[in-house]
Amino acid sequence: MSAAAPLAAAATAAPETVPGRGRRPGAGLSLGPALGLVPFLVFIGIFLVIPTITVVVGAFQAESGGFSLEKIRALGEGTPLRALRESVILSFTSAAVGAVLGALLAYLVVTAPPTSVMRRAVTAVCGVLAQFGGVTLAFAWMATLGFGGLLTSVLADLFGASETGASWLYELPGLILVYSYFQIPLMVIVFMPALEGLRPQWREAAVNLGATTRQYWLQVAFPLLRPAFLGSALLLFANAFAAYATAAALVNQGAPITPLLIRSALTSEIVLGQANFGYALALEMVVVVAIVMSLYAWLLRRTSRWLS
Amino acid sequence: MKPKISLLAVMALLSTAALAACAPPEDDDKNSGSSSEAATATSLDDFGSMEDLVAAAEEEGELNVIALPPDWANYGQIIETFEKKYDIKVNSAQPDAASQDEINAAEQLAGTDRAPDVFDLGQSVALANTDMYAPYKVEKFDEIPEEFKDPNGAWVNDYGGFMSVGYDSSVVPEVTSLDDLLGPDFKGKVALNGDPTQAGAAFSGVVMAAIANGGSVEDIKPGVEYFAEMKKAGNFLPVDPTSAAIESGQTPVVIDWDYLNAMESAKLDTWEVYVPDEAAVAGYYFQAINADAPHPAAARLWQEFLYSDEGQNLWLAGGARPVRAEAMVEAGTIDQELYDALPPVGGEPVIPTNEQTEKMAAYLADNWAKAIG
């Protein structure tokens, strides 16, 4: 998930370079600048292209080698389908929660004066918390809400709730709660630039033309912000969809989401020879994320027309 | 269309170039001198004497082990004793890794000096990868019962135990049968060590429940139903019962190998271990030497150490049943006090064969998540 935030920043900056799409006459491929690109291409090759090729090739291979659709077909069976469904539910719900709450928080922050302590504190905290995932986060929640956790014990003392707590933290509802913990701050970070791009002049113009506050929001601000909001929400979706470490530390039974199912395909000491099935699952995830990111790019292009 | 094709070509070129760059270096000069002799040695005779083996191993100076948790079958103390006894540094990688991780690591690190020298594997993984082991017969090879070793010494069972229920007697009443665990006293308290579709210990836990509920080593379904019922009663805890979880009281009841539960008794006075008579499921782990071991002599010395009386008694100190136990009882070299302290087992021990395990695993893969989801 750490890759998500820089990606957003890069994507926001991207529109600057888009206008030069039609190649200028005479701008042939000179060797100098191309050489500068080589380290980047090597990097992309090793860390993106080769793994992707490996995954695609592996997904279409039988255990004994040779082309086969067997593993792809296996994706349609009960367990992987359920894992995919739960993965999508988890990513969608945590993205929705993160997007709505994060957008509200971002609005509160933006309306505060740029130099105010509150604004600086919130942006700094969000910057940290958006990257606060993985094992540490999982254990923080276990210590708070898990069996014998701090809050569990307090609740048991105060309200006579079950002292042993409930197991929901270790299942889908728990994952949604824990994921929201890094989704909300991430939303604040990626959505704030869009809110900042909302010019005061537009509001003044609307007011001058006799618009009420309600009308301004419904007819001017919301339509302007909608693509950025949806785009950010899609980014959050992809972020949650690919997250692995938090779930791995929290969930010990049943591999409810696809990343955990991939782990189990690779490391199981009971059901062997599942490596190619792991590739097929990874391919499935690549496809889902590719769809989401294409939507994101498309929405971003629409936003950039107005807010840049 | 054109730019796309050239882009593809560039990518293909790049990836082949990078693939070549990624390939491990050729290890043509790795096996030099005594090392190559050690790599093909199949018994102590090939070295000459124990002293020669020790000298060769100490010259290598290091031993790579993998997936040996310090609190599993006393491995912490075993490693420490080995290091003290010989001038060899033991590099213990990924203590919490699974058996399949050991094989993956051996394949990925092949040819480097970080590859694991020895394996300690669960049954299915061990038997599926026999071509990766270097056959070696330890000094005491003949004292190991036939069914617990490969005739050529490719693998040898090392230690085993019975599936058991460990529980904190200060939190829950005494456990006298598996049915007890379904009662209201155990609400939110029973944990299984791992996911049975992934971990050998958890798998054997389900086998135990199956046998206790009318199933067999062919039919694991009653075991899955048992846990589904436990889940429905709100008793099943989906938490990984690590030592820390047990000591902090998060997992008051743990279904696990008896030697792992026995280790907890040493730390927690009120921790009791129960092995059900009607379903005594036994399991042995497998010991083998990596054929590509970067420290072949040290790997062989490690095996000699593990199967010596000293090594076997160290496993016993961890509550595990060493594979040479019977011969050692006869010879009087076993630590009798420790041996008598093992949890009592009344019933006929059940050890599933590899085929039976595969069959049950296939059923579990399809049904476990449904049962406890």
XYZ file of C-alpha atoms in Angstrom:
681
model
C 0.000 0.000 0.000
C 2.989 2.274 0.366
C 3.122 2.556 -3.390
C -0.330 4.077 -3.546
C 0.389 7.553 -2.219
C 3.336 8.401 -4.477
C 1.321 6.999 -7.353
C -1.437 9.459 -6.586
C 1.029 12.307 -6.415
C 2.579 11.302 -9.721
C -0.817 10.933 -11.316
C -1.913 14.367 -10.158
C 1.204 15.870 -11.653
C 0.823 13.953 -14.896
C -1.632 16.264 -16.737
C 1.136 18.878 -17.080
C 2.895 16.680 -19.556
C -0.123 15.440 -21.461
C -0.568 18.349 -23.926
C 2.511 17.323 -25.945
C 0.756 14.200 -27.138
C 0.987 14.880 -30.865
C 4.685 14.539 -31.483
C 6.282 17.782 -32.551
C 7.857 17.690 -35.997
C 11.598 17.123 -35.828
C 11.486 15.709 -32.302
C 13.021 12.419 -33.377
C 14.422 9.949 -30.863
C 17.811 11.429 -30.028
C 20.128 9.141 -28.139
C 21.054 11.411 -25.199
C 17.723 11.698 -23.410
C 16.883 8.070 -24.217
C 20.031 6.923 -22.417
C 18.909 8.713 -19.301
C 15.805 6.625 -19.357
C 17.657 3.302 -19.327
C 17.964 2.871 -15.539
C 14.253 3.499 -15.216
C 13.413 0.990 -17.936
C 15.670 -1.616 -16.347
C 13.976 -0.988 -13.027
C 10.522 -1.306 -14.578
C 11.669 -4.415 -16.417
C 12.909 -6.195 -13.322
C 10.202 -5.174 -10.901
C 7.143 -4.871 -13.110
C 7.488 -6.494 -16.518
C 9.227 -9.726 -15.532
C 7.007 -10.469 -12.531
C 3.928 -9.774 -14.651
C 5.153 -12.048 -17.441
C 6.005 -14.730 -14.884
C 2.521 -14.491 -13.403
C 0.785 -14.647 -16.773
C 2.896 -17.549 -18.008
C 2.563 -19.424 -14.716
C -1.187 -18.970 -14.643
C -1.541 -20.773 -17.961
C 0.713 -23.679 -17.035
C -0.145 -27.063 -15.656
C 1.792 -28.357 -12.672
C 3.816 -30.578 -14.977
C 4.538 -27.718 -17.401
C 2.904 -27.082 -20.766
C -0.052 -24.888 -21.632
C -3.233 -25.505 -19.712
C -6.367 -23.614 -18.748
C -6.837 -25.834 -15.709
C -5.656 -23.244 -13.171
C -7.698 -20.446 -14.713
C -10.732 -22.695 -14.607
C -10.002 -23.463 -10.957
C -10.573 -19.773 -10.218
C -14.266 -20.430 -10.722
C -14.472 -22.910 -7.862
C -16.081 -22.176 -4.512
C -13.123 -21.145 -2.368
C -11.381 -18.747 -4.801
C -14.702 -17.216 -5.831
C -15.630 -16.614 -2.230
C -12.207 -15.120 -1.537
C -12.596 -12.780 -4.512
C -16.068 -11.740 -3.364
C -14.872 -11.059 0.183
C -11.848 -9.183 -1.183
C -14.096 -6.964 -3.284
C -16.523 -6.404 -0.395
C -13.639 -5.553 1.934
C -11.998 -3.182 -0.556
C -15.282 -1.546 -1.554
C -16.536 -1.030 2.006
C -13.258 0.237 3.414
C -12.862 2.497 0.355
C -16.396 3.886 0.798
C -15.903 4.489 4.521
C -12.469 5.981 3.894
C -13.659 8.165 1.013
C -16.652 9.674 2.831
C -15.006 10.243 6.197
C -11.711 11.245 4.606
C -13.418 13.781 2.317
C -15.254 15.345 5.280
C -12.035 15.552 7.253
C -10.200 17.008 4.261
C -12.914 19.665 3.911
C -12.566 20.617 7.585
C -8.821 20.874 7.148
C -9.010 22.956 3.973
C -11.407 25.473 5.509
C -8.915 26.112 8.312
C -6.296 28.818 7.626
C -3.248 27.368 5.799
C -0.878 28.128 8.649
C -3.123 26.999 11.505
C -1.777 24.409 13.910
C -4.809 22.197 13.332
C -4.249 22.039 9.623
C -0.558 21.312 9.876
C -1.109 18.739 12.582
C -3.846 16.898 10.704
C -1.899 16.756 7.431
C 1.207 15.540 9.231
C -0.708 12.893 11.167
C -2.492 11.744 8.004
C 0.818 11.453 6.196
C 2.042 9.084 8.877
C -1.152 7.093 9.401
C -1.734 6.535 5.673
C 1.446 4.443 5.741
C 0.719 2.810 9.076
C -0.298 -0.653 8.003
C 0.936 -4.177 8.273
C 1.792 -6.193 11.312
C 2.128 -3.214 13.680
C -1.384 -2.026 12.889
C -2.846 -5.501 13.287
C -1.237 -5.921 16.691
C -2.336 -2.461 17.788
C -5.935 -3.490 17.147
C -5.521 -6.890 18.765
C -4.179 -5.234 21.904
C -7.142 -2.876 21.900
C -10.129 -4.898 20.757
C -8.917 -8.487 20.591
C -9.514 -11.213 23.117
C -8.332 -9.846 26.443
C -7.607 -6.502 24.733
C -7.600 -3.245 26.658
C -10.945 -1.953 25.443
C -12.500 -5.411 25.663
C -11.587 -5.603 29.346
C -12.827 -2.070 30.047
C -16.145 -2.823 28.357
C -16.412 -6.060 30.298
C -15.814 -4.199 33.571
C -18.191 -1.342 32.801
C -21.071 -2.995 31.016
C -20.654 -6.648 31.833
C -19.966 -7.439 28.181
C -18.399 -10.813 27.433
C -14.899 -10.744 28.843
C -13.546 -12.938 26.116
C -14.802 -10.539 23.467
C -16.015 -11.670 20.086
C -14.178 -13.036 17.120
C -15.424 -10.442 14.621
C -12.101 -8.577 14.756
C -10.444 -11.597 13.133
C -12.981 -11.813 10.332
C -14.258 -9.572 7.544
C -15.853 -6.868 9.771
C -12.583 -6.579 11.698
C -10.605 -6.233 8.477
C -12.921 -3.452 7.286
C -12.430 -1.565 10.562
C -8.670 -2.004 10.564
C -8.289 -1.086 6.871
C -10.332 2.096 7.423
C -7.620 3.129 9.818
C -5.216 3.753 6.941
C -7.823 4.453 4.269
C -9.233 7.635 5.879
C -5.843 9.404 6.184
C -4.919 8.345 2.649
C -8.156 9.903 1.381
C -7.329 13.164 3.173
C -3.962 13.260 1.431
C -5.162 12.476 -2.080
C -8.388 14.470 -1.920
C -7.076 17.694 -0.359
C -5.440 19.012 -3.561
C -8.816 18.801 -5.312
C -10.533 20.710 -2.518
C -7.792 23.300 -2.572
C -8.347 23.705 -6.293
C -11.896 24.840 -5.618
C -11.477 28.564 -6.294
C -13.179 31.061 -3.951
C -13.983 33.099 -7.078
C -16.376 30.400 -8.270
C -18.308 30.648 -5.049
C -18.314 34.457 -5.272
C -19.549 34.250 -8.823
C -22.322 31.876 -7.814
C -23.334 34.128 -4.934
C -23.273 37.174 -7.209
C -25.636 35.363 -9.529
C -27.962 34.827 -6.599
C -27.195 31.225 -5.690
C -27.866 29.978 -2.178
C -25.214 27.943 -0.350
C -27.200 24.817 -1.137
C -27.376 25.670 -4.808
C -23.659 26.431 -4.923
C -22.789 23.036 -3.463
C -25.283 21.053 -5.498
C -24.744 22.756 -8.854
C -21.133 23.930 -8.749
C -18.927 22.311 -6.122
C -20.225 18.732 -6.113
C -20.161 18.272 -9.896
C -16.642 19.717 -9.954
C -15.395 17.482 -7.177
C -17.184 14.334 -8.222
C -14.526 12.921 -10.583
C -11.739 13.642 -8.089
C -13.766 12.053 -5.320
C -14.567 8.939 -7.325
C -10.996 8.761 -8.543
C -9.659 8.892 -4.998
C -12.177 6.282 -3.919
C -10.943 3.959 -6.699
C -7.383 4.494 -5.530
C -8.478 3.518 -2.023
C -10.143 0.444 -3.456
C -6.946 -0.654 -5.172
C -4.980 0.127 -2.022
C -7.176 -2.134 0.107
C -7.385 -4.813 -2.573
C -3.614 -5.226 -2.671
C -2.994 -4.895 1.083
C -1.657 -8.106 2.539
C 0.455 -7.803 5.689
C -2.298 -6.458 7.953
C -4.677 -9.240 7.023
C -1.936 -11.855 7.260
C -1.158 -10.817 10.831
C -4.808 -10.646 11.838
C -6.439 -13.628 10.141
C -5.272 -17.097 11.129
C -8.119 -19.191 9.791
C -9.759 -19.763 6.443
C -7.908 -17.333 4.124
C -10.991 -15.174 3.485
C -9.403 -12.772 0.969
C -7.487 -13.410 -2.240
C -4.005 -12.254 -1.074
C -4.228 -14.698 1.836
C -5.359 -17.453 -0.514
C -2.241 -16.830 -2.611
C -0.097 -17.208 0.488
C -1.805 -20.441 1.310
C -1.300 -21.722 -2.245
C 2.434 -21.026 -1.992
C 3.230 -22.157 1.545
C 0.703 -24.827 2.452
C 2.339 -27.997 3.766
C -0.929 -29.886 3.459
C -2.200 -29.180 -0.061
C 0.915 -29.297 -2.233
C 1.772 -28.269 -5.775
C -0.442 -25.186 -5.832
C 2.183 -22.710 -7.070
C 0.566 -22.298 -10.499
C -2.805 -21.794 -8.891
C -1.142 -18.977 -6.923
C -0.125 -17.427 -10.262
C -3.694 -17.707 -11.518
C -4.962 -15.943 -8.389
C -2.341 -13.231 -8.849
C -3.435 -12.782 -12.458
C -7.004 -12.398 -11.263
C -5.867 -9.612 -8.934
C -3.867 -7.938 -11.689
C -6.980 -7.876 -13.874
C -9.154 -6.361 -11.134
C -6.574 -3.690 -10.271
C -6.008 -2.924 -13.965
C -9.721 -2.253 -14.413
C -9.822 -0.047 -11.326
C -6.726 1.906 -12.301
C -7.989 2.491 -15.872
C -11.170 3.957 -14.408
C -9.005 6.060 -12.123
C -6.895 7.405 -14.968
C -9.999 8.214 -16.995
C -11.625 10.093 -14.117
C -8.432 11.957 -13.400
C -8.268 13.226 -16.955
C -11.769 14.623 -16.612
C -10.934 16.372 -13.331
C -7.773 17.913 -14.626
C -9.808 19.926 -17.102
C -11.129 21.985 -14.219
C -8.856 21.662 -11.260
C -5.192 22.076 -11.901
C 0.035 -0.328 -34.467
C 3.727 0.103 -35.099
C 4.817 1.814 -31.886
C 3.081 -0.875 -29.894
C 5.015 -3.630 -31.599
C 8.340 -1.931 -31.025
C 7.418 -1.312 -27.404
C 6.670 -4.992 -27.008
C 9.967 -5.872 -28.600
C 11.827 -3.541 -26.251
C 10.063 -5.081 -23.282
C 10.825 -8.595 -24.436
C 14.483 -7.675 -24.955
C 14.653 -5.995 -21.598
C 13.099 -8.872 -19.793
C 15.391 -11.478 -21.317
C 18.387 -9.298 -20.520
C 17.195 -8.866 -16.966
C 16.382 -12.554 -16.647
C 19.924 -13.385 -17.588
C 21.124 -10.876 -15.017
C 18.939 -12.478 -12.387
C 20.129 -16.015 -12.928
C 22.283 -17.316 -10.086
C 26.001 -17.344 -10.814
C 27.417 -20.583 -12.122
C 28.841 -22.528 -9.238
C 31.664 -24.241 -11.052
C 34.295 -23.469 -8.443
C 32.146 -24.078 -5.389
C 32.943 -27.722 -4.877
C 36.625 -27.719 -4.263
C 38.677 -30.160 -2.277
C 37.229 -31.642 0.900
C 33.895 -29.937 0.423
C 33.009 -32.039 -2.618
C 33.898 -35.202 -0.726
C 31.650 -34.125 2.126
C 28.801 -33.444 -0.289
C 28.780 -37.049 -1.476
C 29.464 -38.708 1.868
C 26.714 -41.146 2.768
C 28.019 -42.224 6.155
C 30.704 -41.545 8.713
C 32.984 -44.052 6.934
C 33.368 -41.661 4.004
C 35.017 -39.158 6.327
C 37.132 -41.705 8.172
C 36.150 -41.039 11.746
C 33.974 -38.746 13.810
C 37.029 -36.566 14.439
C 37.520 -36.122 10.702
C 33.886 -35.113 10.270
C 34.165 -32.618 13.126
C 37.338 -31.187 11.605
C 35.736 -30.852 8.162
C 32.614 -29.267 9.637
C 34.552 -26.849 11.812
C 36.534 -25.795 8.791
C 33.269 -24.797 7.119
C 32.448 -23.004 10.361
C 28.766 -22.370 9.638
C 25.472 -24.211 9.375
C 22.280 -22.836 7.843
C 19.061 -24.070 9.384
C 15.586 -22.817 8.538
C 12.146 -22.869 10.110
C 13.269 -24.035 13.552
C 11.347 -22.031 16.184
C 13.291 -21.937 19.474
C 10.199 -23.018 21.401
C 9.427 -25.941 19.076
C 10.641 -29.348 20.331
C 13.409 -27.596 22.271
C 15.223 -26.368 19.138
C 16.459 -23.254 20.965
C 18.531 -25.342 23.355
C 19.528 -27.843 20.675
C 21.059 -25.099 18.524
C 22.781 -23.553 21.522
C 24.276 -26.880 22.623
C 25.503 -27.652 19.092
C 27.178 -24.261 18.821
C 28.881 -24.681 22.182
C 30.025 -28.218 21.498
C 31.541 -27.462 18.101
C 33.119 -24.325 16.766
C 30.288 -23.808 14.286
C 27.962 -20.863 13.958
C 24.315 -21.796 13.342
C 22.424 -19.340 11.134
C 18.746 -19.822 11.900
C 16.585 -18.304 9.148
C 12.829 -17.641 9.277
C 12.106 -19.537 12.510
C 8.344 -19.330 11.981
C 8.307 -20.470 8.351
C 6.295 -23.446 7.129
C 7.735 -26.647 5.652
C 7.007 -25.576 2.085
C 8.942 -22.342 2.748
C 12.014 -24.460 3.485
C 11.811 -26.100 0.060
C 11.102 -22.761 -1.638
C 14.124 -21.220 0.096
C 16.337 -24.117 -0.977
C 15.243 -23.676 -4.599
C 15.547 -19.895 -4.635
C 18.887 -19.761 -2.823
C 20.427 -22.770 -4.588
C 24.089 -22.162 -5.323
C 24.473 -19.366 -2.768
C 25.977 -19.851 0.668
C 22.695 -18.797 2.276
C 20.774 -21.895 1.164
C 19.553 -24.125 4.001
C 21.870 -27.050 4.804
C 19.270 -29.217 6.500
C 15.496 -29.559 6.505
C 12.968 -30.388 9.196
C 9.768 -31.084 7.278
C 6.177 -32.163 7.649
C 5.203 -35.454 6.035
C 3.564 -34.292 2.773
C 6.262 -31.767 1.896
C 9.041 -34.188 2.864
C 7.780 -37.040 0.688
C 7.038 -34.785 -2.292
C 10.631 -33.503 -2.539
C 12.814 -36.555 -1.951
C 14.984 -35.772 -4.986
C 16.320 -32.707 -3.188
C 17.921 -34.649 -0.343
C 21.421 -36.051 0.017
C 21.234 -39.608 1.383
C 23.178 -39.986 4.597
C 23.099 -42.706 7.240
C 23.975 -41.537 10.725
C 26.018 -43.717 13.077
C 22.875 -44.906 14.860
C 20.889 -45.481 11.653
C 20.233 -49.143 12.477
C 18.560 -48.247 15.765
C 15.813 -46.337 13.948
C 12.719 -48.474 13.308
C 12.182 -49.439 9.639
C 8.945 -47.492 9.185
C 10.600 -44.270 10.318
C 13.354 -44.012 7.711
C 14.083 -44.172 4.015
C 16.105 -47.367 3.402
C 18.831 -45.331 1.663
C 18.877 -42.621 4.269
C 17.415 -39.866 2.072
C 15.181 -38.917 4.977
C 14.776 -40.069 8.541
C 11.984 -39.305 10.965
C 13.344 -37.225 13.796
C 10.784 -36.694 16.519
C 7.094 -37.122 16.892
C 4.205 -36.670 19.198
C 0.499 -36.986 19.662
C -2.223 -34.489 18.943
C -3.310 -33.024 22.244
C -5.453 -30.440 23.950
C -3.524 -28.015 26.129
C -5.548 -25.934 28.577
C -5.144 -23.509 31.416
C -6.705 -25.333 34.364
C -7.145 -22.065 36.248
C -9.487 -20.784 33.525
C -11.417 -23.822 32.294
C -12.531 -27.101 33.935
C -10.576 -30.311 33.381
C -10.783 -31.680 29.845
C -11.698 -35.381 29.747
C -13.012 -35.684 26.182
C -13.133 -33.658 22.990
C -16.896 -33.194 23.479
C -16.123 -31.082 26.555
C -14.758 -28.381 24.252
C -18.237 -27.823 22.791
C -19.714 -26.908 26.182
C -20.531 -23.399 27.483
C -17.482 -23.329 29.783
C -15.292 -23.036 26.695
C -17.014 -20.094 25.032
C -14.484 -18.160 22.919
C -11.577 -20.152 24.324
C -10.510 -22.952 21.944
C -7.740 -22.250 19.412
C -6.226 -24.506 16.763
C -2.537 -24.072 15.924
C -2.846 -22.724 12.398
C -5.113 -23.203 9.416
C -5.508 -26.947 8.723
C -5.324 -26.380 4.965
C -1.827 -24.956 5.525
C -0.216 -26.242 8.712
C 0.500 -29.850 9.609
C -0.279 -29.458 13.318
C -3.716 -27.950 12.683
C -4.414 -30.604 10.054
C -3.699 -33.368 12.566
C -5.995 -31.585 15.017
C -8.866 -31.982 12.586
C -7.901 -35.627 12.004
C -8.026 -36.172 15.757
C -11.493 -34.605 15.946
C -12.592 -36.752 12.998
C -11.486 -40.018 14.614
C -13.041 -39.066 17.951
C -16.336 -38.425 16.149
C -16.666 -41.592 14.128
C -14.459 -40.653 11.188
C -11.216 -42.305 10.138
C -7.889 -41.538 8.474
C -9.787 -41.820 5.189
C -12.733 -39.660 6.188
C -12.022 -36.294 7.796
C -15.567 -34.978 7.371
C -16.687 -35.570 10.997
C -13.682 -33.533 12.127
C -14.696 -30.578 9.985
C -18.240 -30.882 11.305
C -16.910 -30.954 14.858
C -15.170 -27.622 14.338
C -18.185 -26.179 12.542
C -20.252 -27.045 15.604
C -17.602 -25.507 17.854
C -17.706 -22.361 15.743
C -21.502 -22.264 15.973
C -21.352 -22.594 19.755
C -19.055 -19.550 19.782
C -16.199 -21.572 21.261
C -13.780 -21.505 18.314
C -11.069 -18.840 18.534
C -9.591 -17.816 15.171
C -6.355 -16.627 16.811
C -2.839 -17.923 16.212
C -1.917 -19.541 19.552
C 1.692 -18.426 19.859
C 3.552 -18.756 23.151
C 2.898 -15.074 23.786
C -0.834 -15.533 23.175
C -0.943 -18.472 25.583
C 1.005 -16.718 28.330
C -1.084 -13.559 28.048
C -4.224 -15.659 28.437
C -5.599 -14.926 24.959
C -5.860 -18.606 24.077
C -6.793 -20.632 27.184
C -7.296 -23.875 25.217
C -4.980 -24.915 22.365
C -5.191 -27.962 20.095
C -1.624 -28.769 19.124
C 1.159 -31.423 19.241
C 1.723 -32.641 22.804
C 5.378 -31.577 22.766
C 4.416 -28.022 21.900
C 1.785 -27.961 24.619
C 4.268 -29.564 27.018
C 6.694 -26.679 26.397
C 3.985 -24.306 27.634
C 3.556 -26.298 30.855
C 7.132 -25.445 31.663
C 6.310 -21.743 31.494
C 2.761 -21.772 32.854
C 2.202 -23.901 35.983
C -1.518 -24.322 35.407
C -1.111 -25.501 31.782
C -2.295 -29.137 31.431
C -1.994 -31.467 28.441
C -4.659 -34.007 27.467
C -4.281 -36.675 24.770
C -7.628 -38.342 23.948
C -7.412 -42.145 24.250
C -10.068 -42.711 21.624
C -8.201 -40.612 19.068
C -4.448 -40.821 19.585
C -3.188 -39.263 16.355
C 0.576 -39.469 16.044
C 2.816 -37.643 13.636
C 6.517 -37.574 12.977
C 8.610 -34.865 11.380
C 11.186 -35.624 8.709
C 14.874 -34.749 8.797
C 16.929 -34.483 5.619
C 20.107 -32.932 4.229
C 19.857 -30.511 1.332
C 21.648 -32.050 -1.674
C 22.895 -28.543 -2.528
C 23.986 -27.782 1.021
C 26.582 -25.001 1.088
C 28.089 -26.578 4.228
C 27.851 -30.319 3.505
C 30.108 -31.469 6.339
C 28.418 -29.283 8.950
C 25.046 -30.572 7.735
C 26.183 -34.168 8.311
C 27.639 -33.331 11.694
C 24.285 -31.772 12.640
C 22.549 -35.050 11.749
C 25.049 -37.068 13.796
C 24.440 -34.705 16.705
C 20.635 -34.892 16.445
C 20.610 -38.707 16.384
C 23.190 -39.102 19.143
C 21.919 -39.901 22.629
C 22.534 -36.298 23.570
C 20.505 -34.896 20.668
C 17.648 -37.344 21.183
C 17.454 -36.493 24.888
C 17.374 -32.792 24.022
C 14.275 -33.376 21.887
C 12.840 -35.382 24.733
C 13.479 -32.435 27.058
C 11.162 -30.492 24.780
C 8.416 -33.063 25.284
C 8.860 -34.629 21.834
C 9.290 -38.383 21.344
C 12.696 -38.959 19.714
C 12.674 -41.603 16.995
C 15.354 -43.727 18.748
C 13.415 -43.743 22.031
C 12.793 -47.513 22.121
C 16.407 -48.465 21.475
C 17.543 -45.922 24.024
C 15.172 -47.311 26.661
C 16.678 -50.759 26.078
C 20.204 -49.432 26.231
C 19.370 -47.339 29.265
C 20.677 -44.164 27.646
C 17.361 -42.339 27.653
C 16.635 -39.685 30.275
C 14.076 -41.820 32.096
C 12.679 -38.965 34.167
C 11.866 -36.959 31.066
C 10.531 -40.022 29.267
C 8.123 -40.811 32.108
C 6.959 -37.206 32.154
C 5.465 -37.465 28.637
C 1.671 -37.148 28.655
C 0.031 -40.577 29.015
C -1.418 -42.084 25.833
C -3.819 -44.995 26.223
C -5.221 -45.739 22.799
C -3.712 -47.327 19.724
C -1.693 -44.613 17.928
C -2.928 -43.639 14.449
C -0.440 -42.414 11.832
C -2.052 -41.429 8.505
C -0.146 -42.471 5.391
C 0.732 -39.967 2.734
C -2.096 -41.108 0.461
C -4.632 -40.793 3.240
C -3.301 -37.340 4.054
C -3.666 -36.240 0.435
C -7.216 -37.470 0.260
C -8.195 -35.719 3.478
C -6.348 -32.546 2.425
C -8.377 -32.340 -0.782
C -11.593 -32.498 1.225
C -10.312 -29.862 3.670
C -9.282 -27.464 0.900
C -12.865 -27.427 -0.330
C -14.692 -27.444 2.973
C -12.673 -25.921 5.802
C -13.288 -22.256 4.990
C -17.002 -22.960 4.608
C -17.162 -24.697 7.973
C -15.549 -21.983 10.042
C -16.372 -18.952 7.835
